[in-house]
Amino acid sequence: MTTRLTLRRPDDWHLHLRDGAMLRAVLPETSHHFARAIIMPNLVPPVVTMADAMAYRDRILAAAPGVGLFEPLMTLYLTEDTDPADVAAAHASGLVKAVKLYPAGATTNSASGVQDFDKVRPVLEKMAEIGMPLCVHGEVTTPEVDIFDREAVFIDTVLDPIRRATPGLKVVMEHITTAEAVDYLRAGDAGLGATVTTHHLMINRNHMLVGGIKPHYYCLPVVKRERHRAALVELVTSGFERVFLGTDSAPHLKGDKQSACGCAGVFSAPVTLSCLAEVFDEAGKLEQLEAFTSLNGPAFYGIAPNEEQITLIKGDPISYPPELATENGPVVVFDPGCPLHWRFDDAY
Ligand code: NCD
Ligand code: ZN
């Protein structure tokens, strides 16, 4: 039985760090385990220009003394007014790695997102030319479309047309949640990648809704049927190269989650590696974990994997603090509802 697992230090290709007190509280939870992370730009107001991204990057680097060599990989929030020249300058700086597309109203803080995709055509063409990836929140926001169908409908009606109209555009399907997305990804070319979250590998909609509603399992895209979760596990453990970890760790204050209109977002950063080792171990595919956490993402983004290594150790079920304190109140940590046997070796 494998009881020690050494991996290249992982990266998180989809992370929400927020700002201010929340940023200071959550950043160490990621920087402790991860070398780099793609930082989502959905602040209020959003991170839209290169200047916004540089200022946010400075705030991240200043937020937690002692976070060591953690490198935030910045993104720009695509709006209908985004300037292709500013995007190109941001990419050329080497500090901004991608542009994020939120359909207007799709998720937390996405009001400034795109409504008319023709308006962003010049930006997408510039990105295809310079090789800059578009990270896509893949859900339609049409009121008539059922929330559980929004990802599959988006693929057919928005994503596929965008990709056909913009040959050469690198696209990351963010936090995929359905077998339809898995099929579309597998059928794509080298310019199409996807991230999968920790929680979508562990919970389905029954976990969220049976026996009482669990607000801490509510996120967007919403968790789906078991067959979709199983398709995601099969994908990430299969050795497929264009899929990589994007935790979508998205902290909200406990009071904002446990509310009559609870926020979408699961805060998984503190337990993500323990959870993933459990999933891959359960599938008998521990040997595929490093590709998912540490190799496939850098390869897709065209940067070198981390040289440094980390070790995970298997033993008795771990215990971890159920909440993280912030200056404004606690944030509840993702509890997958099963024992976790793998712990991060701090001594390594
Ligand atoms: C994210 C957030 O809280 O910022 N929430 C979520 O449920 N995933 C936004 C997002 O990535 O959709
Ligand atoms: Zn997200």
PDB file of N, CA, C and O in Angstrom, residues 170-242:
ATOM      1  N   LYS A 170      -6.784  29.961 -27.581  1.00  0.00           N
ATOM      2  CA  LYS A 170      -6.674  28.953 -26.515  1.00  0.00           C
ATOM      3  C   LYS A 170      -7.800  29.199 -25.515  1.00  0.00           C
ATOM      4  O   LYS A 170      -7.994  30.332 -25.073  1.00  0.00           O
ATOM      5  N   VAL A 171      -8.493  28.136 -25.159  1.00  0.00           N
ATOM      6  CA  VAL A 171      -9.646  28.277 -24.266  1.00  0.00           C
ATOM      7  C   VAL A 171      -9.524  27.280 -23.111  1.00  0.00           C
ATOM      8  O   VAL A 171      -9.218  26.102 -23.330  1.00  0.00           O
ATOM      9  N   VAL A 172      -9.761  27.774 -21.897  1.00  0.00           N
ATOM     10  CA  VAL A 172      -9.883  26.879 -20.745  1.00  0.00           C
ATOM     11  C   VAL A 172     -11.343  26.860 -20.310  1.00  0.00           C
ATOM     12  O   VAL A 172     -11.899  27.897 -19.946  1.00  0.00           O
ATOM     13  N   MET A 173     -11.952  25.690 -20.387  1.00  0.00           N
ATOM     14  CA  MET A 173     -13.305  25.512 -19.855  1.00  0.00           C
ATOM     15  C   MET A 173     -13.144  25.410 -18.338  1.00  0.00           C
ATOM     16  O   MET A 173     -12.637  24.418 -17.823  1.00  0.00           O
ATOM     17  N   GLU A 174     -13.556  26.474 -17.633  1.00  0.00           N
ATOM     18  CA  GLU A 174     -13.317  26.493 -16.191  1.00  0.00           C
ATOM     19  C   GLU A 174     -14.328  25.627 -15.448  1.00  0.00           C
ATOM     20  O   GLU A 174     -15.482  25.527 -15.835  1.00  0.00           O
ATOM     21  N   HIS A 175     -13.873  25.045 -14.362  1.00  0.00           N
ATOM     22  CA  HIS A 175     -14.695  24.243 -13.444  1.00  0.00           C
ATOM     23  C   HIS A 175     -15.796  23.464 -14.162  1.00  0.00           C
ATOM     24  O   HIS A 175     -16.985  23.695 -13.937  1.00  0.00           O
ATOM     25  N   ILE A 176     -15.399  22.526 -15.026  1.00  0.00           N
ATOM     26  CA  ILE A 176     -16.421  21.744 -15.731  1.00  0.00           C
ATOM     27  C   ILE A 176     -17.125  20.795 -14.754  1.00  0.00           C
ATOM     28  O   ILE A 176     -16.516  20.307 -13.790  1.00  0.00           O
ATOM     29  N   THR A 177     -18.404  20.551 -15.029  1.00  0.00           N
ATOM     30  CA  THR A 177     -19.223  19.800 -14.071  1.00  0.00           C
ATOM     31  C   THR A 177     -20.071  18.702 -14.704  1.00  0.00           C
ATOM     32  O   THR A 177     -20.827  18.050 -13.992  1.00  0.00           O
ATOM     33  N   THR A 178     -19.977  18.532 -16.018  1.00  0.00           N
ATOM     34  CA  THR A 178     -20.900  17.590 -16.676  1.00  0.00           C
ATOM     35  C   THR A 178     -20.164  16.621 -17.611  1.00  0.00           C
ATOM     36  O   THR A 178     -19.070  16.923 -18.116  1.00  0.00           O
ATOM     37  N   ALA A 179     -20.825  15.499 -17.879  1.00  0.00           N
ATOM     38  CA  ALA A 179     -20.298  14.540 -18.861  1.00  0.00           C
ATOM     39  C   ALA A 179     -20.255  15.174 -20.245  1.00  0.00           C
ATOM     40  O   ALA A 179     -19.362  14.874 -21.044  1.00  0.00           O
ATOM     41  N   GLU A 180     -21.189  16.092 -20.533  1.00  0.00           N
ATOM     42  CA  GLU A 180     -21.177  16.782 -21.836  1.00  0.00           C
ATOM     43  C   GLU A 180     -19.899  17.602 -21.993  1.00  0.00           C
ATOM     44  O   GLU A 180     -19.289  17.629 -23.073  1.00  0.00           O
ATOM     45  N   ALA A 181     -19.487  18.282 -20.933  1.00  0.00           N
ATOM     46  CA  ALA A 181     -18.255  19.079 -20.993  1.00  0.00           C
ATOM     47  C   ALA A 181     -17.039  18.165 -21.167  1.00  0.00           C
ATOM     48  O   ALA A 181     -16.099  18.491 -21.909  1.00  0.00           O
ATOM     49  N   VAL A 182     -17.058  17.027 -20.486  1.00  0.00           N
ATOM     50  CA  VAL A 182     -15.956  16.069 -20.623  1.00  0.00           C
ATOM     51  C   VAL A 182     -15.844  15.618 -22.084  1.00  0.00           C
ATOM     52  O   VAL A 182     -14.752  15.591 -22.665  1.00  0.00           O
ATOM     53  N   ASP A 183     -16.977  15.296 -22.690  1.00  0.00           N
ATOM     54  CA  ASP A 183     -16.969  14.843 -24.091  1.00  0.00           C
ATOM     55  C   ASP A 183     -16.456  15.936 -25.021  1.00  0.00           C
ATOM     56  O   ASP A 183     -15.672  15.679 -25.937  1.00  0.00           O
ATOM     57  N   TYR A 184     -16.917  17.161 -24.781  1.00  0.00           N
ATOM     58  CA  TYR A 184     -16.500  18.269 -25.653  1.00  0.00           C
ATOM     59  C   TYR A 184     -14.992  18.520 -25.509  1.00  0.00           C
ATOM     60  O   TYR A 184     -14.283  18.734 -26.494  1.00  0.00           O
ATOM     61  N   LEU A 185     -14.508  18.455 -24.276  1.00  0.00           N
ATOM     62  CA  LEU A 185     -13.069  18.636 -24.036  1.00  0.00           C
ATOM     63  C   LEU A 185     -12.264  17.564 -24.755  1.00  0.00           C
ATOM     64  O   LEU A 185     -11.281  17.851 -25.451  1.00  0.00           O
ATOM     65  N   ARG A 186     -12.678  16.316 -24.604  1.00  0.00           N
ATOM     66  CA  ARG A 186     -11.921  15.212 -25.206  1.00  0.00           C
ATOM     67  C   ARG A 186     -11.883  15.324 -26.726  1.00  0.00           C
ATOM     68  O   ARG A 186     -10.904  14.961 -27.362  1.00  0.00           O
ATOM     69  N   ALA A 187     -12.971  15.859 -27.298  1.00  0.00           N
ATOM     70  CA  ALA A 187     -13.039  15.974 -28.753  1.00  0.00           C
ATOM     71  C   ALA A 187     -12.249  17.178 -29.273  1.00  0.00           C
ATOM     72  O   ALA A 187     -12.056  17.318 -30.486  1.00  0.00           O
ATOM     73  N   GLY A 188     -11.804  18.060 -28.364  1.00  0.00           N
ATOM     74  CA  GLY A 188     -11.144  19.293 -28.787  1.00  0.00           C
ATOM     75  C   GLY A 188      -9.693  19.091 -29.190  1.00  0.00           C
ATOM     76  O   GLY A 188      -9.141  18.006 -29.050  1.00  0.00           O
ATOM     77  N   ASP A 189      -9.101  20.176 -29.687  1.00  0.00           N
ATOM     78  CA  ASP A 189      -7.695  20.116 -30.102  1.00  0.00           C
ATOM     79  C   ASP A 189      -6.786  20.579 -28.967  1.00  0.00           C
ATOM     80  O   ASP A 189      -7.247  20.822 -27.849  1.00  0.00           O
ATOM     81  N   ALA A 190      -5.497  20.737 -29.268  1.00  0.00           N
ATOM     82  CA  ALA A 190      -4.515  21.066 -28.229  1.00  0.00           C
ATOM     83  C   ALA A 190      -4.772  22.424 -27.588  1.00  0.00           C
ATOM     84  O   ALA A 190      -4.261  22.712 -26.502  1.00  0.00           O
ATOM     85  N   GLY A 191      -5.552  23.270 -28.239  1.00  0.00           N
ATOM     86  CA  GLY A 191      -5.844  24.602 -27.703  1.00  0.00           C
ATOM     87  C   GLY A 191      -7.017  24.640 -26.747  1.00  0.00           C
ATOM     88  O   GLY A 191      -7.407  25.708 -26.289  1.00  0.00           O
ATOM     89  N   LEU A 192      -7.588  23.485 -26.434  1.00  0.00           N
ATOM     90  CA  LEU A 192      -8.733  23.441 -25.523  1.00  0.00           C
ATOM     91  C   LEU A 192      -8.357  22.671 -24.256  1.00  0.00           C
ATOM     92  O   LEU A 192      -7.980  21.500 -24.316  1.00  0.00           O
ATOM     93  N   GLY A 193      -8.439  23.352 -23.122  1.00  0.00           N
ATOM     94  CA  GLY A 193      -8.161  22.711 -21.838  1.00  0.00           C
ATOM     95  C   GLY A 193      -9.348  22.885 -20.907  1.00  0.00           C
ATOM     96  O   GLY A 193     -10.331  23.545 -21.249  1.00  0.00           O
ATOM     97  N   ALA A 194      -9.254  22.274 -19.717  1.00  0.00           N
ATOM     98  CA  ALA A 194     -10.330  22.443 -18.730  1.00  0.00           C
ATOM     99  C   ALA A 194      -9.756  22.319 -17.331  1.00  0.00           C
ATOM    100  O   ALA A 194      -8.779  21.596 -17.104  1.00  0.00           O
ATOM    101  N   THR A 195     -10.391  23.043 -16.405  1.00  0.00           N
ATOM    102  CA  THR A 195     -10.093  22.828 -14.992  1.00  0.00           C
ATOM    103  C   THR A 195     -11.253  22.070 -14.358  1.00  0.00           C
ATOM    104  O   THR A 195     -12.394  22.137 -14.818  1.00  0.00           O
ATOM    105  N   VAL A 196     -10.905  21.329 -13.295  1.00  0.00           N
ATOM    106  CA  VAL A 196     -11.914  20.639 -12.486  1.00  0.00           C
ATOM    107  C   VAL A 196     -11.641  21.006 -11.037  1.00  0.00           C
ATOM    108  O   VAL A 196     -10.478  21.070 -10.614  1.00  0.00           O
ATOM    109  N   THR A 197     -12.708  21.269 -10.283  1.00  0.00           N
ATOM    110  CA  THR A 197     -12.538  21.649  -8.879  1.00  0.00           C
ATOM    111  C   THR A 197     -12.412  20.403  -7.995  1.00  0.00           C
ATOM    112  O   THR A 197     -12.754  19.288  -8.411  1.00  0.00           O
ATOM    113  N   THR A 198     -11.990  20.645  -6.791  1.00  0.00           N
ATOM    114  CA  THR A 198     -11.919  19.580  -5.797  1.00  0.00           C
ATOM    115  C   THR A 198     -13.324  19.081  -5.435  1.00  0.00           C
ATOM    116  O   THR A 198     -13.596  17.887  -5.438  1.00  0.00           O
ATOM    117  N   HIS A 199     -14.216  20.032  -5.166  1.00  0.00           N
ATOM    118  CA  HIS A 199     -15.543  19.626  -4.667  1.00  0.00           C
ATOM    119  C   HIS A 199     -16.374  18.921  -5.728  1.00  0.00           C
ATOM    120  O   HIS A 199     -17.142  18.018  -5.392  1.00  0.00           O
ATOM    121  N   HIS A 200     -16.225  19.307  -7.016  1.00  0.00           N
ATOM    122  CA  HIS A 200     -17.013  18.598  -8.030  1.00  0.00           C
ATOM    123  C   HIS A 200     -16.556  17.151  -8.218  1.00  0.00           C
ATOM    124  O   HIS A 200     -17.278  16.348  -8.816  1.00  0.00           O
ATOM    125  N   LEU A 201     -15.372  16.821  -7.727  1.00  0.00           N
ATOM    126  CA  LEU A 201     -14.912  15.425  -7.769  1.00  0.00           C
ATOM    127  C   LEU A 201     -15.451  14.626  -6.590  1.00  0.00           C
ATOM    128  O   LEU A 201     -15.356  13.397  -6.573  1.00  0.00           O
ATOM    129  N   MET A 202     -16.008  15.315  -5.576  1.00  0.00           N
ATOM    130  CA  MET A 202     -16.386  14.611  -4.338  1.00  0.00           C
ATOM    131  C   MET A 202     -17.875  14.626  -4.024  1.00  0.00           C
ATOM    132  O   MET A 202     -18.355  13.739  -3.314  1.00  0.00           O
ATOM    133  N   ILE A 203     -18.587  15.631  -4.496  1.00  0.00           N
ATOM    134  CA  ILE A 203     -20.008  15.698  -4.126  1.00  0.00           C
ATOM    135  C   ILE A 203     -20.898  15.810  -5.362  1.00  0.00           C
ATOM    136  O   ILE A 203     -20.488  16.337  -6.394  1.00  0.00           O
ATOM    137  N   ASN A 204     -22.111  15.277  -5.216  1.00  0.00           N
ATOM    138  CA  ASN A 204     -23.127  15.422  -6.265  1.00  0.00           C
ATOM    139  C   ASN A 204     -24.322  16.178  -5.674  1.00  0.00           C
ATOM    140  O   ASN A 204     -24.294  16.597  -4.515  1.00  0.00           O
ATOM    141  N   ARG A 205     -25.389  16.323  -6.467  1.00  0.00           N
ATOM    142  CA  ARG A 205     -26.486  17.173  -5.989  1.00  0.00           C
ATOM    143  C   ARG A 205     -27.269  16.542  -4.850  1.00  0.00           C
ATOM    144  O   ARG A 205     -27.906  17.255  -4.081  1.00  0.00           O
ATOM    145  N   ASN A 206     -27.187  15.227  -4.711  1.00  0.00           N
ATOM    146  CA  ASN A 206     -27.808  14.607  -3.525  1.00  0.00           C
ATOM    147  C   ASN A 206     -27.117  15.054  -2.245  1.00  0.00           C
ATOM    148  O   ASN A 206     -27.773  15.315  -1.233  1.00  0.00           O
ATOM    149  N   HIS A 207     -25.779  15.124  -2.303  1.00  0.00           N
ATOM    150  CA  HIS A 207     -25.067  15.578  -1.102  1.00  0.00           C
ATOM    151  C   HIS A 207     -25.543  16.971  -0.691  1.00  0.00           C
ATOM    152  O   HIS A 207     -25.621  17.293   0.487  1.00  0.00           O
ATOM    153  N   MET A 208     -25.876  17.794  -1.671  1.00  0.00           N
ATOM    154  CA  MET A 208     -26.276  19.182  -1.395  1.00  0.00           C
ATOM    155  C   MET A 208     -27.720  19.280  -0.904  1.00  0.00           C
ATOM    156  O   MET A 208     -28.047  20.158  -0.114  1.00  0.00           O
ATOM    157  N   LEU A 209     -28.572  18.354  -1.378  1.00  0.00           N
ATOM    158  CA  LEU A 209     -30.017  18.584  -1.181  1.00  0.00           C
ATOM    159  C   LEU A 209     -30.754  17.530  -0.364  1.00  0.00           C
ATOM    160  O   LEU A 209     -31.845  17.811   0.147  1.00  0.00           O
ATOM    161  N   VAL A 210     -30.216  16.306  -0.249  1.00  0.00           N
ATOM    162  CA  VAL A 210     -30.967  15.254   0.459  1.00  0.00           C
ATOM    163  C   VAL A 210     -30.743  15.382   1.966  1.00  0.00           C
ATOM    164  O   VAL A 210     -29.605  15.528   2.409  1.00  0.00           O
ATOM    165  N   GLY A 211     -31.843  15.345   2.710  1.00  0.00           N
ATOM    166  CA  GLY A 211     -31.742  15.380   4.170  1.00  0.00           C
ATOM    167  C   GLY A 211     -31.565  16.787   4.713  1.00  0.00           C
ATOM    168  O   GLY A 211     -31.187  16.967   5.868  1.00  0.00           O
ATOM    169  N   GLY A 212     -31.808  17.792   3.866  1.00  0.00           N
ATOM    170  CA  GLY A 212     -31.641  19.188   4.302  1.00  0.00           C
ATOM    171  C   GLY A 212     -30.662  19.890   3.387  1.00  0.00           C
ATOM    172  O   GLY A 212     -29.697  19.284   2.916  1.00  0.00           O
ATOM    173  N   ILE A 213     -30.920  21.148   3.109  1.00  0.00           N
ATOM    174  CA  ILE A 213     -30.073  21.871   2.158  1.00  0.00           C
ATOM    175  C   ILE A 213     -28.740  22.259   2.813  1.00  0.00           C
ATOM    176  O   ILE A 213     -28.713  22.715   3.944  1.00  0.00           O
ATOM    177  N   LYS A 214     -27.653  21.986   2.096  1.00  0.00           N
ATOM    178  CA  LYS A 214     -26.306  22.247   2.648  1.00  0.00           C
ATOM    179  C   LYS A 214     -25.726  23.478   1.938  1.00  0.00           C
ATOM    180  O   LYS A 214     -25.161  23.361   0.846  1.00  0.00           O
ATOM    181  N   PRO A 215     -25.854  24.624   2.523  1.00  0.00           N
ATOM    182  CA  PRO A 215     -25.420  25.847   1.833  1.00  0.00           C
ATOM    183  C   PRO A 215     -23.921  25.854   1.524  1.00  0.00           C
ATOM    184  O   PRO A 215     -23.511  26.506   0.561  1.00  0.00           O
ATOM    185  N   HIS A 216     -23.154  25.113   2.291  1.00  0.00           N
ATOM    186  CA  HIS A 216     -21.707  25.132   2.031  1.00  0.00           C
ATOM    187  C   HIS A 216     -21.320  24.243   0.848  1.00  0.00           C
ATOM    188  O   HIS A 216     -20.160  24.216   0.444  1.00  0.00           O
ATOM    189  N   TYR A 217     -22.276  23.522   0.295  1.00  0.00           N
ATOM    190  CA  TYR A 217     -22.038  22.775  -0.950  1.00  0.00           C
ATOM    191  C   TYR A 217     -22.588  23.520  -2.161  1.00  0.00           C
ATOM    192  O   TYR A 217     -22.502  23.019  -3.286  1.00  0.00           O
ATOM    193  N   TYR A 218     -23.150  24.686  -1.941  1.00  0.00           N
ATOM    194  CA  TYR A 218     -23.718  25.440  -3.075  1.00  0.00           C
ATOM    195  C   TYR A 218     -22.627  26.278  -3.745  1.00  0.00           C
ATOM    196  O   TYR A 218     -21.943  27.076  -3.094  1.00  0.00           O
ATOM    197  N   CYS A 219     -22.459  26.059  -5.027  1.00  0.00           N
ATOM    198  CA  CYS A 219     -21.472  26.792  -5.808  1.00  0.00           C
ATOM    199  C   CYS A 219     -22.007  26.881  -7.226  1.00  0.00           C
ATOM    200  O   CYS A 219     -23.014  26.264  -7.565  1.00  0.00           O
ATOM    201  N   LEU A 220     -21.319  27.634  -8.047  1.00  0.00           N
ATOM    202  CA  LEU A 220     -21.661  27.691  -9.468  1.00  0.00           C
ATOM    203  C   LEU A 220     -20.434  27.336 -10.297  1.00  0.00           C
ATOM    204  O   LEU A 220     -19.340  27.801  -9.963  1.00  0.00           O
ATOM    205  N   PRO A 221     -20.565  26.531 -11.323  1.00  0.00           N
ATOM    206  CA  PRO A 221     -21.763  25.792 -11.670  1.00  0.00           C
ATOM    207  C   PRO A 221     -22.164  24.830 -10.543  1.00  0.00           C
ATOM    208  O   PRO A 221     -21.304  24.217  -9.913  1.00  0.00           O
ATOM    209  N   VAL A 222     -23.478  24.720 -10.365  1.00  0.00           N
ATOM    210  CA  VAL A 222     -24.016  23.910  -9.275  1.00  0.00           C
ATOM    211  C   VAL A 222     -23.609  22.441  -9.478  1.00  0.00           C
ATOM    212  O   VAL A 222     -23.418  21.995 -10.609  1.00  0.00           O
ATOM    213  N   VAL A 223     -23.438  21.714  -8.366  1.00  0.00           N
ATOM    214  CA  VAL A 223     -23.077  20.297  -8.488  1.00  0.00           C
ATOM    215  C   VAL A 223     -24.226  19.529  -9.157  1.00  0.00           C
ATOM    216  O   VAL A 223     -25.396  19.855  -8.973  1.00  0.00           O
ATOM    217  N   LYS A 224     -23.851  18.509  -9.933  1.00  0.00           N
ATOM    218  CA  LYS A 224     -24.822  17.816 -10.780  1.00  0.00           C
ATOM    219  C   LYS A 224     -25.083  16.390 -10.257  1.00  0.00           C
ATOM    220  O   LYS A 224     -24.712  16.047  -9.159  1.00  0.00           O
ATOM    221  N   ARG A 225     -25.699  15.573 -11.135  1.00  0.00           N
ATOM    222  CA  ARG A 225     -25.989  14.170 -10.809  1.00  0.00           C
ATOM    223  C   ARG A 225     -24.690  13.380 -10.608  1.00  0.00           C
ATOM    224  O   ARG A 225     -23.642  13.741 -11.151  1.00  0.00           O
ATOM    225  N   GLU A 226     -24.831  12.225  -9.933  1.00  0.00           N
ATOM    226  CA  GLU A 226     -23.684  11.353  -9.679  1.00  0.00           C
ATOM    227  C   GLU A 226     -22.981  10.940 -10.971  1.00  0.00           C
ATOM    228  O   GLU A 226     -21.757  10.853 -11.023  1.00  0.00           O
ATOM    229  N   ARG A 227     -23.727  10.684 -12.050  1.00  0.00           N
ATOM    230  CA  ARG A 227     -23.047  10.212 -13.262  1.00  0.00           C
ATOM    231  C   ARG A 227     -22.084  11.283 -13.798  1.00  0.00           C
ATOM    232  O   ARG A 227     -21.072  10.964 -14.406  1.00  0.00           O
ATOM    233  N   HIS A 228     -22.382  12.545 -13.547  1.00  0.00           N
ATOM    234  CA  HIS A 228     -21.484  13.610 -13.993  1.00  0.00           C
ATOM    235  C   HIS A 228     -20.225  13.651 -13.110  1.00  0.00           C
ATOM    236  O   HIS A 228     -19.115  13.803 -13.601  1.00  0.00           O
ATOM    237  N   ARG A 229     -20.435  13.508 -11.791  1.00  0.00           N
ATOM    238  CA  ARG A 229     -19.270  13.458 -10.897  1.00  0.00           C
ATOM    239  C   ARG A 229     -18.361  12.299 -11.302  1.00  0.00           C
ATOM    240  O   ARG A 229     -17.134  12.451 -11.399  1.00  0.00           O
ATOM    241  N   ALA A 230     -18.960  11.164 -11.575  1.00  0.00           N
ATOM    242  CA  ALA A 230     -18.173   9.983 -11.955  1.00  0.00           C
ATOM    243  C   ALA A 230     -17.407  10.241 -13.254  1.00  0.00           C
ATOM    244  O   ALA A 230     -16.249   9.822 -13.396  1.00  0.00           O
ATOM    245  N   ALA A 231     -18.022  10.957 -14.193  1.00  0.00           N
ATOM    246  CA  ALA A 231     -17.331  11.267 -15.462  1.00  0.00           C
ATOM    247  C   ALA A 231     -16.134  12.175 -15.216  1.00  0.00           C
ATOM    248  O   ALA A 231     -15.087  12.044 -15.869  1.00  0.00           O
ATOM    249  N   LEU A 232     -16.268  13.091 -14.271  1.00  0.00           N
ATOM    250  CA  LEU A 232     -15.141  13.988 -13.952  1.00  0.00           C
ATOM    251  C   LEU A 232     -13.997  13.205 -13.316  1.00  0.00           C
ATOM    252  O   LEU A 232     -12.821  13.415 -13.643  1.00  0.00           O
ATOM    253  N   VAL A 233     -14.342  12.297 -12.396  1.00  0.00           N
ATOM    254  CA  VAL A 233     -13.292  11.493 -11.748  1.00  0.00           C
ATOM    255  C   VAL A 233     -12.591  10.632 -12.797  1.00  0.00           C
ATOM    256  O   VAL A 233     -11.348  10.547 -12.823  1.00  0.00           O
ATOM    257  N   GLU A 234     -13.367  10.062 -13.690  1.00  0.00           N
ATOM    258  CA  GLU A 234     -12.765   9.223 -14.734  1.00  0.00           C
ATOM    259  C   GLU A 234     -11.815  10.057 -15.588  1.00  0.00           C
ATOM    260  O   GLU A 234     -10.710   9.637 -15.898  1.00  0.00           O
ATOM    261  N   LEU A 235     -12.240  11.273 -15.928  1.00  0.00           N
ATOM    262  CA  LEU A 235     -11.402  12.151 -16.759  1.00  0.00           C
ATOM    263  C   LEU A 235     -10.076  12.472 -16.068  1.00  0.00           C
ATOM    264  O   LEU A 235      -9.000  12.286 -16.655  1.00  0.00           O
ATOM    265  N   VAL A 236     -10.142  12.978 -14.834  1.00  0.00           N
ATOM    266  CA  VAL A 236      -8.906  13.475 -14.207  1.00  0.00           C
ATOM    267  C   VAL A 236      -7.952  12.344 -13.842  1.00  0.00           C
ATOM    268  O   VAL A 236      -6.746  12.561 -13.746  1.00  0.00           O
ATOM    269  N   THR A 237      -8.504  11.132 -13.613  1.00  0.00           N
ATOM    270  CA  THR A 237      -7.628  10.021 -13.225  1.00  0.00           C
ATOM    271  C   THR A 237      -7.170   9.199 -14.434  1.00  0.00           C
ATOM    272  O   THR A 237      -6.437   8.222 -14.281  1.00  0.00           O
ATOM    273  N   SER A 238      -7.599   9.611 -15.641  1.00  0.00           N
ATOM    274  CA  SER A 238      -7.347   8.779 -16.826  1.00  0.00           C
ATOM    275  C   SER A 238      -5.996   9.024 -17.480  1.00  0.00           C
ATOM    276  O   SER A 238      -5.605   8.285 -18.381  1.00  0.00           O
ATOM    277  N   GLY A 239      -5.310  10.099 -17.043  1.00  0.00           N
ATOM    278  CA  GLY A 239      -4.060  10.448 -17.701  1.00  0.00           C
ATOM    279  C   GLY A 239      -4.252  11.415 -18.858  1.00  0.00           C
ATOM    280  O   GLY A 239      -3.298  11.778 -19.539  1.00  0.00           O
ATOM    281  N   PHE A 240      -5.480  11.874 -19.064  1.00  0.00           N
ATOM    282  CA  PHE A 240      -5.772  12.861 -20.108  1.00  0.00           C
ATOM    283  C   PHE A 240      -4.983  14.147 -19.796  1.00  0.00           C
ATOM    284  O   PHE A 240      -4.984  14.626 -18.667  1.00  0.00           O
ATOM    285  N   GLU A 241      -4.329  14.721 -20.813  1.00  0.00           N
ATOM    286  CA  GLU A 241      -3.349  15.780 -20.525  1.00  0.00           C
ATOM    287  C   GLU A 241      -3.897  17.201 -20.496  1.00  0.00           C
ATOM    288  O   GLU A 241      -3.238  18.115 -19.998  1.00  0.00           O
ATOM    289  N   ARG A 242      -5.087  17.425 -21.049  1.00  0.00           N
ATOM    290  CA  ARG A 242      -5.556  18.813 -21.117  1.00  0.00           C
ATOM    291  C   ARG A 242      -6.539  19.156 -19.989  1.00  0.00           C
ATOM    292  O   ARG A 242      -7.350  20.039 -20.133  1.00  0.00           O
TER     293      ARG A 242
END
